[in-house]
Amino acid sequence: PAAAVSTLLRFALLNTSMLNWEILGLAESSTVLGVAWSSVSSLLGFLVVFRTSQAYARFWEGCHAMYQMLGEWFDSASSLIAFCKRSKADKKDVLVFQHTLIRLISLLNAVVLCDLSLGSGDREGGQAMSRAFELELIDAEGIDKQSLLLINEVEDKVELLFQWVQQLIVEAEVSKIFSVSPPILSRAFQELAQGMVRYQDASKIARVPLPFPYMQTMEMLLVFHWLVCPFLTCMWVQSSFWAGVLTFMQVFFLWSLNCIAAELENPFGDDVNDLPAEALQLDMNRRLLLLLRPGTQRTARLSDKATFDEQEDHHGRLGNKVGFGKNGVQGFSSEGVSLNRRISLGSLQESIQ
């Protein structure tokens, strides 16, 4: 609109004598107006660029906090599952603990994602919980009904689930489910706590916007710039075409940067440019379910073809020298064998078969 106004105004000034700058009182003050306009434009450009840079920093800080939180919680769950290895407790108790832990971590992750997506809005009324159940959960119905009702009633759902996870670990330690010493087990608590700290960092970005006075001042300056730019451009440009082009460039660039900053200020939500909550939840669930598979809990072993030493053949390649055989340690020929060769997934599958 500003470019159209500038083009039409310049065209009218060129083709009619009814409109001139004397009527507006601007004929003798173009130099003063140029200096004032340059100062206002520079100030506005600085404010817009500063807001964009702050929004960009907030966006990446939020992404960093989110992915670190997910990593810390998965690492804690992985450690706790591994600590059950060689447990002397009843296998059923171990299995119940592992499945309860995975379900609580999945639900905790979903509630966190939905809680952050609410931003600075109202957290009451179970809105975060209702949105959390819209995400994919690992058998949330497997949790007892009383606990689900309590989660739905309280406002601080993230803190409640976090406390349940810690209590579950303490109860498992009392039941001798873990096969590691308490100092090693404390690592899981540390990772859970670090994940909670990252959640608070992300929550700060989601709920604390840029200062309101700064935002309103910049919006008012942008509107003022939009209204005045067509008239002042017509004073300094004689061509109707270039008056419209220059007006469009100034207004479009400043408003575009401002809109980009508004999109980047909060990376949590349902917008296209926000972090994909559904994809993050699916990825977390996939990794959590991996921990429960029998193949994951089975520790990898060396095969009969494993090597324990190396030597270079006449081609300068590393080859097999000593390995395990059926009757103990045997020697293997190094001819034509290279330990540093690259192997594709297809050839690896062929060798397994």
Short mmCIF file of N, CA and C in Angstrom, two decimals, residues 191-309:
data_model
loop_
_atom_site.label_atom_id
_atom_site.label_comp_id
_atom_site.label_asym_id
_atom_site.label_seq_id
_atom_site.Cartn_x
_atom_site.Cartn_y
_atom_site.Cartn_z
N GLU A 191 21.54 -36.68 36.07
CA GLU A 191 21.07 -36.45 34.71
C GLU A 191 19.61 -36.00 34.69
N LEU A 192 18.79 -36.58 35.56
CA LEU A 192 17.41 -36.12 35.67
C LEU A 192 17.35 -34.65 36.10
N ALA A 193 18.18 -34.29 37.08
CA ALA A 193 18.20 -32.91 37.55
C ALA A 193 18.68 -31.96 36.46
N GLN A 194 19.69 -32.36 35.70
CA GLN A 194 20.16 -31.52 34.60
C GLN A 194 19.07 -31.34 33.55
N GLY A 195 18.32 -32.40 33.28
CA GLY A 195 17.21 -32.27 32.34
C GLY A 195 16.16 -31.31 32.84
N MET A 196 15.89 -31.31 34.13
CA MET A 196 14.92 -30.38 34.70
C MET A 196 15.41 -28.94 34.61
N VAL A 197 16.71 -28.75 34.79
CA VAL A 197 17.27 -27.40 34.65
C VAL A 197 17.11 -26.91 33.21
N ARG A 198 17.34 -27.81 32.25
CA ARG A 198 17.16 -27.42 30.84
C ARG A 198 15.71 -27.10 30.55
N TYR A 199 14.81 -27.83 31.19
CA TYR A 199 13.38 -27.51 31.02
C TYR A 199 13.07 -26.11 31.53
N GLN A 200 13.63 -25.73 32.67
CA GLN A 200 13.41 -24.39 33.19
C GLN A 200 14.01 -23.33 32.27
N ASP A 201 15.15 -23.63 31.65
CA ASP A 201 15.74 -22.69 30.69
C ASP A 201 14.81 -22.49 29.48
N ALA A 202 14.26 -23.59 28.99
CA ALA A 202 13.32 -23.49 27.87
C ALA A 202 12.03 -22.79 28.29
N SER A 203 11.59 -23.05 29.52
CA SER A 203 10.38 -22.41 30.02
C SER A 203 10.55 -20.90 30.14
N LYS A 204 11.75 -20.47 30.47
CA LYS A 204 12.01 -19.03 30.55
C LYS A 204 11.78 -18.36 29.20
N ILE A 205 12.24 -19.00 28.14
CA ILE A 205 12.06 -18.43 26.80
C ILE A 205 10.60 -18.48 26.38
N ALA A 206 9.90 -19.56 26.75
CA ALA A 206 8.51 -19.72 26.33
C ALA A 206 7.57 -18.74 27.04
N ARG A 207 7.90 -18.36 28.26
CA ARG A 207 6.96 -17.57 29.06
C ARG A 207 7.37 -16.11 29.28
N VAL A 208 8.60 -15.76 28.96
CA VAL A 208 9.05 -14.39 29.16
C VAL A 208 9.32 -13.76 27.80
N PRO A 209 8.41 -12.95 27.28
CA PRO A 209 8.63 -12.31 25.97
C PRO A 209 9.59 -11.13 26.10
N LEU A 210 9.88 -10.52 24.97
CA LEU A 210 10.67 -9.30 25.00
C LEU A 210 9.89 -8.21 25.72
N PRO A 211 10.56 -7.22 26.32
CA PRO A 211 9.86 -6.18 27.09
C PRO A 211 8.78 -5.48 26.27
N PHE A 212 7.62 -5.31 26.90
CA PHE A 212 6.48 -4.71 26.21
C PHE A 212 6.74 -3.27 25.74
N PRO A 213 7.34 -2.39 26.55
CA PRO A 213 7.60 -1.02 26.05
C PRO A 213 8.48 -1.00 24.80
N TYR A 214 9.49 -1.87 24.76
CA TYR A 214 10.34 -1.93 23.57
C TYR A 214 9.53 -2.33 22.35
N MET A 215 8.69 -3.34 22.49
CA MET A 215 7.89 -3.82 21.37
C MET A 215 6.93 -2.73 20.88
N GLN A 216 6.24 -2.05 21.79
CA GLN A 216 5.28 -1.04 21.39
C GLN A 216 5.94 0.17 20.74
N THR A 217 7.09 0.56 21.26
CA THR A 217 7.80 1.69 20.66
C THR A 217 8.22 1.37 19.24
N MET A 218 8.70 0.19 19.01
CA MET A 218 9.12 -0.19 17.67
C MET A 218 7.93 -0.30 16.72
N GLU A 219 6.81 -0.82 17.21
CA GLU A 219 5.62 -0.92 16.36
C GLU A 219 5.12 0.47 15.97
N MET A 220 5.13 1.39 16.89
CA MET A 220 4.68 2.76 16.58
C MET A 220 5.62 3.42 15.58
N LEU A 221 6.91 3.21 15.74
CA LEU A 221 7.86 3.77 14.78
C LEU A 221 7.69 3.16 13.39
N LEU A 222 7.38 1.88 13.33
CA LEU A 222 7.16 1.24 12.03
C LEU A 222 5.91 1.81 11.35
N VAL A 223 4.85 2.03 12.11
CA VAL A 223 3.64 2.62 11.53
C VAL A 223 3.91 4.04 11.08
N PHE A 224 4.62 4.82 11.88
CA PHE A 224 4.97 6.18 11.49
C PHE A 224 5.82 6.18 10.21
N HIS A 225 6.77 5.27 10.15
CA HIS A 225 7.61 5.16 8.96
C HIS A 225 6.77 4.79 7.74
N TRP A 226 5.82 3.90 7.91
CA TRP A 226 4.96 3.47 6.82
C TRP A 226 4.10 4.61 6.28
N LEU A 227 3.65 5.52 7.19
CA LEU A 227 2.79 6.62 6.77
C LEU A 227 3.56 7.75 6.10
N VAL A 228 4.76 8.02 6.57
CA VAL A 228 5.51 9.19 6.10
C VAL A 228 6.37 8.86 4.89
N CYS A 229 6.82 7.61 4.78
CA CYS A 229 7.77 7.25 3.72
C CYS A 229 7.28 7.59 2.31
N PRO A 230 6.01 7.35 1.92
CA PRO A 230 5.60 7.68 0.55
C PRO A 230 5.72 9.16 0.22
N PHE A 231 5.39 10.04 1.16
CA PHE A 231 5.42 11.48 0.90
C PHE A 231 6.86 11.99 0.75
N LEU A 232 7.74 11.54 1.65
CA LEU A 232 9.12 12.02 1.58
C LEU A 232 9.86 11.44 0.38
N THR A 233 9.54 10.23 -0.02
CA THR A 233 10.19 9.65 -1.20
C THR A 233 9.82 10.42 -2.45
N CYS A 234 8.57 10.89 -2.53
CA CYS A 234 8.14 11.67 -3.70
C CYS A 234 8.86 13.01 -3.79
N MET A 235 9.33 13.54 -2.67
CA MET A 235 10.05 14.82 -2.69
C MET A 235 11.42 14.68 -3.35
N TRP A 236 12.05 13.51 -3.20
CA TRP A 236 13.44 13.35 -3.64
C TRP A 236 13.57 12.53 -4.92
N VAL A 237 12.49 11.92 -5.38
CA VAL A 237 12.53 11.09 -6.58
C VAL A 237 11.55 11.66 -7.59
N GLN A 238 11.98 11.87 -8.83
CA GLN A 238 11.13 12.44 -9.87
C GLN A 238 10.34 11.39 -10.64
N SER A 239 10.79 10.15 -10.64
CA SER A 239 10.11 9.09 -11.39
C SER A 239 9.06 8.41 -10.53
N SER A 240 7.87 8.22 -11.10
CA SER A 240 6.81 7.53 -10.36
C SER A 240 7.19 6.08 -10.09
N PHE A 241 7.84 5.45 -11.07
CA PHE A 241 8.23 4.05 -10.91
C PHE A 241 9.22 3.87 -9.77
N TRP A 242 10.27 4.69 -9.77
CA TRP A 242 11.29 4.54 -8.74
C TRP A 242 10.80 5.01 -7.37
N ALA A 243 9.86 5.94 -7.35
CA ALA A 243 9.27 6.32 -6.07
C ALA A 243 8.56 5.14 -5.42
N GLY A 244 7.80 4.38 -6.24
CA GLY A 244 7.13 3.20 -5.71
C GLY A 244 8.11 2.11 -5.30
N VAL A 245 9.16 1.90 -6.12
CA VAL A 245 10.13 0.85 -5.82
C VAL A 245 10.89 1.14 -4.53
N LEU A 246 11.37 2.36 -4.38
CA LEU A 246 12.14 2.71 -3.19
C LEU A 246 11.29 2.67 -1.93
N THR A 247 10.05 3.12 -2.05
CA THR A 247 9.16 3.05 -0.89
C THR A 247 8.89 1.60 -0.50
N PHE A 248 8.64 0.77 -1.52
CA PHE A 248 8.39 -0.65 -1.25
C PHE A 248 9.59 -1.31 -0.56
N MET A 249 10.80 -1.02 -1.03
CA MET A 249 11.99 -1.64 -0.46
C MET A 249 12.16 -1.27 1.01
N GLN A 250 11.99 0.01 1.32
CA GLN A 250 12.18 0.43 2.71
C GLN A 250 11.15 -0.20 3.64
N VAL A 251 9.88 -0.09 3.26
CA VAL A 251 8.82 -0.60 4.12
C VAL A 251 8.86 -2.12 4.20
N PHE A 252 9.07 -2.78 3.06
CA PHE A 252 9.06 -4.24 3.02
C PHE A 252 10.19 -4.82 3.84
N PHE A 253 11.39 -4.29 3.72
CA PHE A 253 12.53 -4.85 4.45
C PHE A 253 12.36 -4.70 5.96
N LEU A 254 11.92 -3.54 6.41
CA LEU A 254 11.79 -3.32 7.85
C LEU A 254 10.67 -4.19 8.44
N TRP A 255 9.53 -4.24 7.76
CA TRP A 255 8.43 -5.05 8.28
C TRP A 255 8.73 -6.53 8.17
N SER A 256 9.48 -6.94 7.17
CA SER A 256 9.85 -8.36 7.05
C SER A 256 10.75 -8.79 8.20
N LEU A 257 11.76 -7.97 8.51
CA LEU A 257 12.63 -8.29 9.64
C LEU A 257 11.85 -8.33 10.95
N ASN A 258 10.90 -7.42 11.09
CA ASN A 258 10.09 -7.41 12.31
C ASN A 258 9.23 -8.67 12.42
N CYS A 259 8.65 -9.10 11.31
CA CYS A 259 7.84 -10.32 11.33
C CYS A 259 8.70 -11.56 11.57
N ILE A 260 9.91 -11.58 11.01
CA ILE A 260 10.82 -12.70 11.25
C ILE A 260 11.18 -12.79 12.73
N ALA A 261 11.43 -11.63 13.34
CA ALA A 261 11.75 -11.62 14.77
C ALA A 261 10.58 -12.13 15.60
N ALA A 262 9.35 -11.76 15.21
CA ALA A 262 8.18 -12.23 15.94
C ALA A 262 8.03 -13.75 15.85
N GLU A 263 8.42 -14.33 14.71
CA GLU A 263 8.34 -15.78 14.55
C GLU A 263 9.42 -16.52 15.33
N LEU A 264 10.58 -15.90 15.47
CA LEU A 264 11.72 -16.60 16.08
C LEU A 264 11.81 -16.41 17.59
N GLU A 265 11.05 -15.48 18.14
CA GLU A 265 11.18 -15.19 19.56
C GLU A 265 10.87 -16.40 20.44
N ASN A 266 9.90 -17.20 20.04
CA ASN A 266 9.48 -18.35 20.84
C ASN A 266 9.45 -19.58 19.94
N PRO A 267 10.41 -20.51 20.08
CA PRO A 267 10.44 -21.69 19.21
C PRO A 267 9.45 -22.78 19.61
N PHE A 268 8.65 -22.53 20.65
CA PHE A 268 7.71 -23.55 21.13
C PHE A 268 6.29 -23.12 20.78
N GLY A 269 5.56 -24.02 20.18
CA GLY A 269 4.18 -23.72 19.81
C GLY A 269 3.73 -24.62 18.67
N ASP A 270 2.70 -24.17 17.99
CA ASP A 270 2.11 -24.95 16.90
C ASP A 270 2.34 -24.33 15.54
N ASP A 271 3.14 -23.27 15.46
CA ASP A 271 3.39 -22.64 14.18
C ASP A 271 4.32 -23.49 13.32
N VAL A 272 4.38 -23.14 12.04
CA VAL A 272 5.21 -23.91 11.11
C VAL A 272 6.69 -23.81 11.47
N ASN A 273 7.11 -22.64 11.94
CA ASN A 273 8.51 -22.42 12.24
C ASN A 273 8.92 -22.84 13.65
N ASP A 274 8.00 -23.40 14.42
CA ASP A 274 8.31 -23.85 15.78
C ASP A 274 8.85 -25.27 15.77
N LEU A 275 9.40 -25.68 16.90
CA LEU A 275 9.89 -27.04 17.03
C LEU A 275 8.73 -28.04 16.90
N PRO A 276 8.91 -29.11 16.16
CA PRO A 276 7.83 -30.09 15.97
C PRO A 276 7.65 -30.97 17.20
N ALA A 277 6.64 -30.68 18.00
CA ALA A 277 6.43 -31.44 19.24
C ALA A 277 6.10 -32.90 18.95
N GLU A 278 5.29 -33.15 17.94
CA GLU A 278 4.91 -34.54 17.63
C GLU A 278 6.13 -35.35 17.20
N ALA A 279 6.97 -34.77 16.36
CA ALA A 279 8.17 -35.49 15.90
C ALA A 279 9.13 -35.74 17.06
N LEU A 280 9.29 -34.77 17.95
CA LEU A 280 10.17 -34.96 19.11
C LEU A 280 9.64 -36.06 20.03
N GLN A 281 8.33 -36.09 20.21
CA GLN A 281 7.75 -37.12 21.06
C GLN A 281 7.89 -38.51 20.44
N LEU A 282 7.66 -38.60 19.13
CA LEU A 282 7.81 -39.89 18.45
C LEU A 282 9.25 -40.38 18.52
N ASP A 283 10.19 -39.46 18.35
CA ASP A 283 11.60 -39.83 18.41
C ASP A 283 11.99 -40.30 19.80
N MET A 284 11.47 -39.61 20.83
CA MET A 284 11.76 -40.01 22.21
C MET A 284 11.16 -41.38 22.51
N ASN A 285 9.94 -41.62 22.09
CA ASN A 285 9.30 -42.91 22.33
C ASN A 285 10.04 -44.04 21.62
N ARG A 286 10.48 -43.77 20.42
CA ARG A 286 11.20 -44.81 19.67
C ARG A 286 12.48 -45.21 20.39
N ARG A 287 13.20 -44.23 20.92
CA ARG A 287 14.43 -44.54 21.63
C ARG A 287 14.16 -45.20 22.98
N LEU A 288 13.08 -44.81 23.65
CA LEU A 288 12.75 -45.45 24.93
C LEU A 288 12.35 -46.90 24.73
N LEU A 289 11.55 -47.17 23.70
CA LEU A 289 11.15 -48.55 23.43
C LEU A 289 12.34 -49.42 23.05
N LEU A 290 13.34 -48.79 22.44
CA LEU A 290 14.54 -49.54 22.10
C LEU A 290 15.21 -50.12 23.35
N LEU A 291 15.13 -49.41 24.46
CA LEU A 291 15.76 -49.87 25.69
C LEU A 291 15.11 -51.13 26.25
N LEU A 292 13.84 -51.36 25.91
CA LEU A 292 13.12 -52.51 26.47
C LEU A 292 13.25 -53.76 25.62
N ARG A 293 13.78 -53.65 24.44
CA ARG A 293 13.86 -54.82 23.56
C ARG A 293 14.91 -55.80 24.09
N PRO A 294 14.63 -57.09 23.97
CA PRO A 294 15.61 -58.09 24.43
C PRO A 294 16.96 -57.97 23.74
N GLY A 295 16.93 -57.63 22.46
CA GLY A 295 18.20 -57.49 21.75
C GLY A 295 19.06 -56.35 22.27
N THR A 296 18.41 -55.29 22.78
CA THR A 296 19.16 -54.17 23.36
C THR A 296 19.76 -54.54 24.70
N GLN A 297 19.02 -55.28 25.51
CA GLN A 297 19.51 -55.65 26.83
C GLN A 297 20.53 -56.78 26.78
N ARG A 298 20.68 -57.40 25.63
CA ARG A 298 21.72 -58.40 25.47
C ARG A 298 23.05 -57.71 25.17
N THR A 299 24.08 -58.02 25.93
CA THR A 299 25.38 -57.40 25.74
C THR A 299 26.09 -58.04 24.55
N ALA A 300 26.68 -57.21 23.72
CA ALA A 300 27.40 -57.72 22.54
C ALA A 300 28.61 -58.53 22.97
N ARG A 301 28.91 -59.58 22.21
CA ARG A 301 30.05 -60.46 22.48
C ARG A 301 30.92 -60.53 21.23
N LEU A 302 32.19 -60.88 21.46
CA LEU A 302 33.09 -61.07 20.34
C LEU A 302 32.83 -62.41 19.68
N SER A 303 32.98 -62.44 18.38
CA SER A 303 32.80 -63.68 17.63
C SER A 303 34.12 -64.45 17.56
N ASP A 304 34.07 -65.63 16.93
CA ASP A 304 35.28 -66.44 16.78
C ASP A 304 36.29 -65.78 15.85
N LYS A 305 35.86 -64.85 15.05
CA LYS A 305 36.75 -64.20 14.09
C LYS A 305 37.37 -62.91 14.63
N ALA A 306 37.15 -62.62 15.90
CA ALA A 306 37.68 -61.38 16.47
C ALA A 306 39.20 -61.44 16.54
N THR A 307 39.85 -60.33 16.31
CA THR A 307 41.31 -60.23 16.35
C THR A 307 41.74 -59.47 17.58
N PHE A 308 42.91 -59.82 18.09
CA PHE A 308 43.45 -59.17 19.28
C PHE A 308 44.82 -58.55 19.04
N ASP A 309 45.30 -58.64 17.84
CA ASP A 309 46.59 -58.06 17.50
C ASP A 309 46.54 -57.69 16.03
#
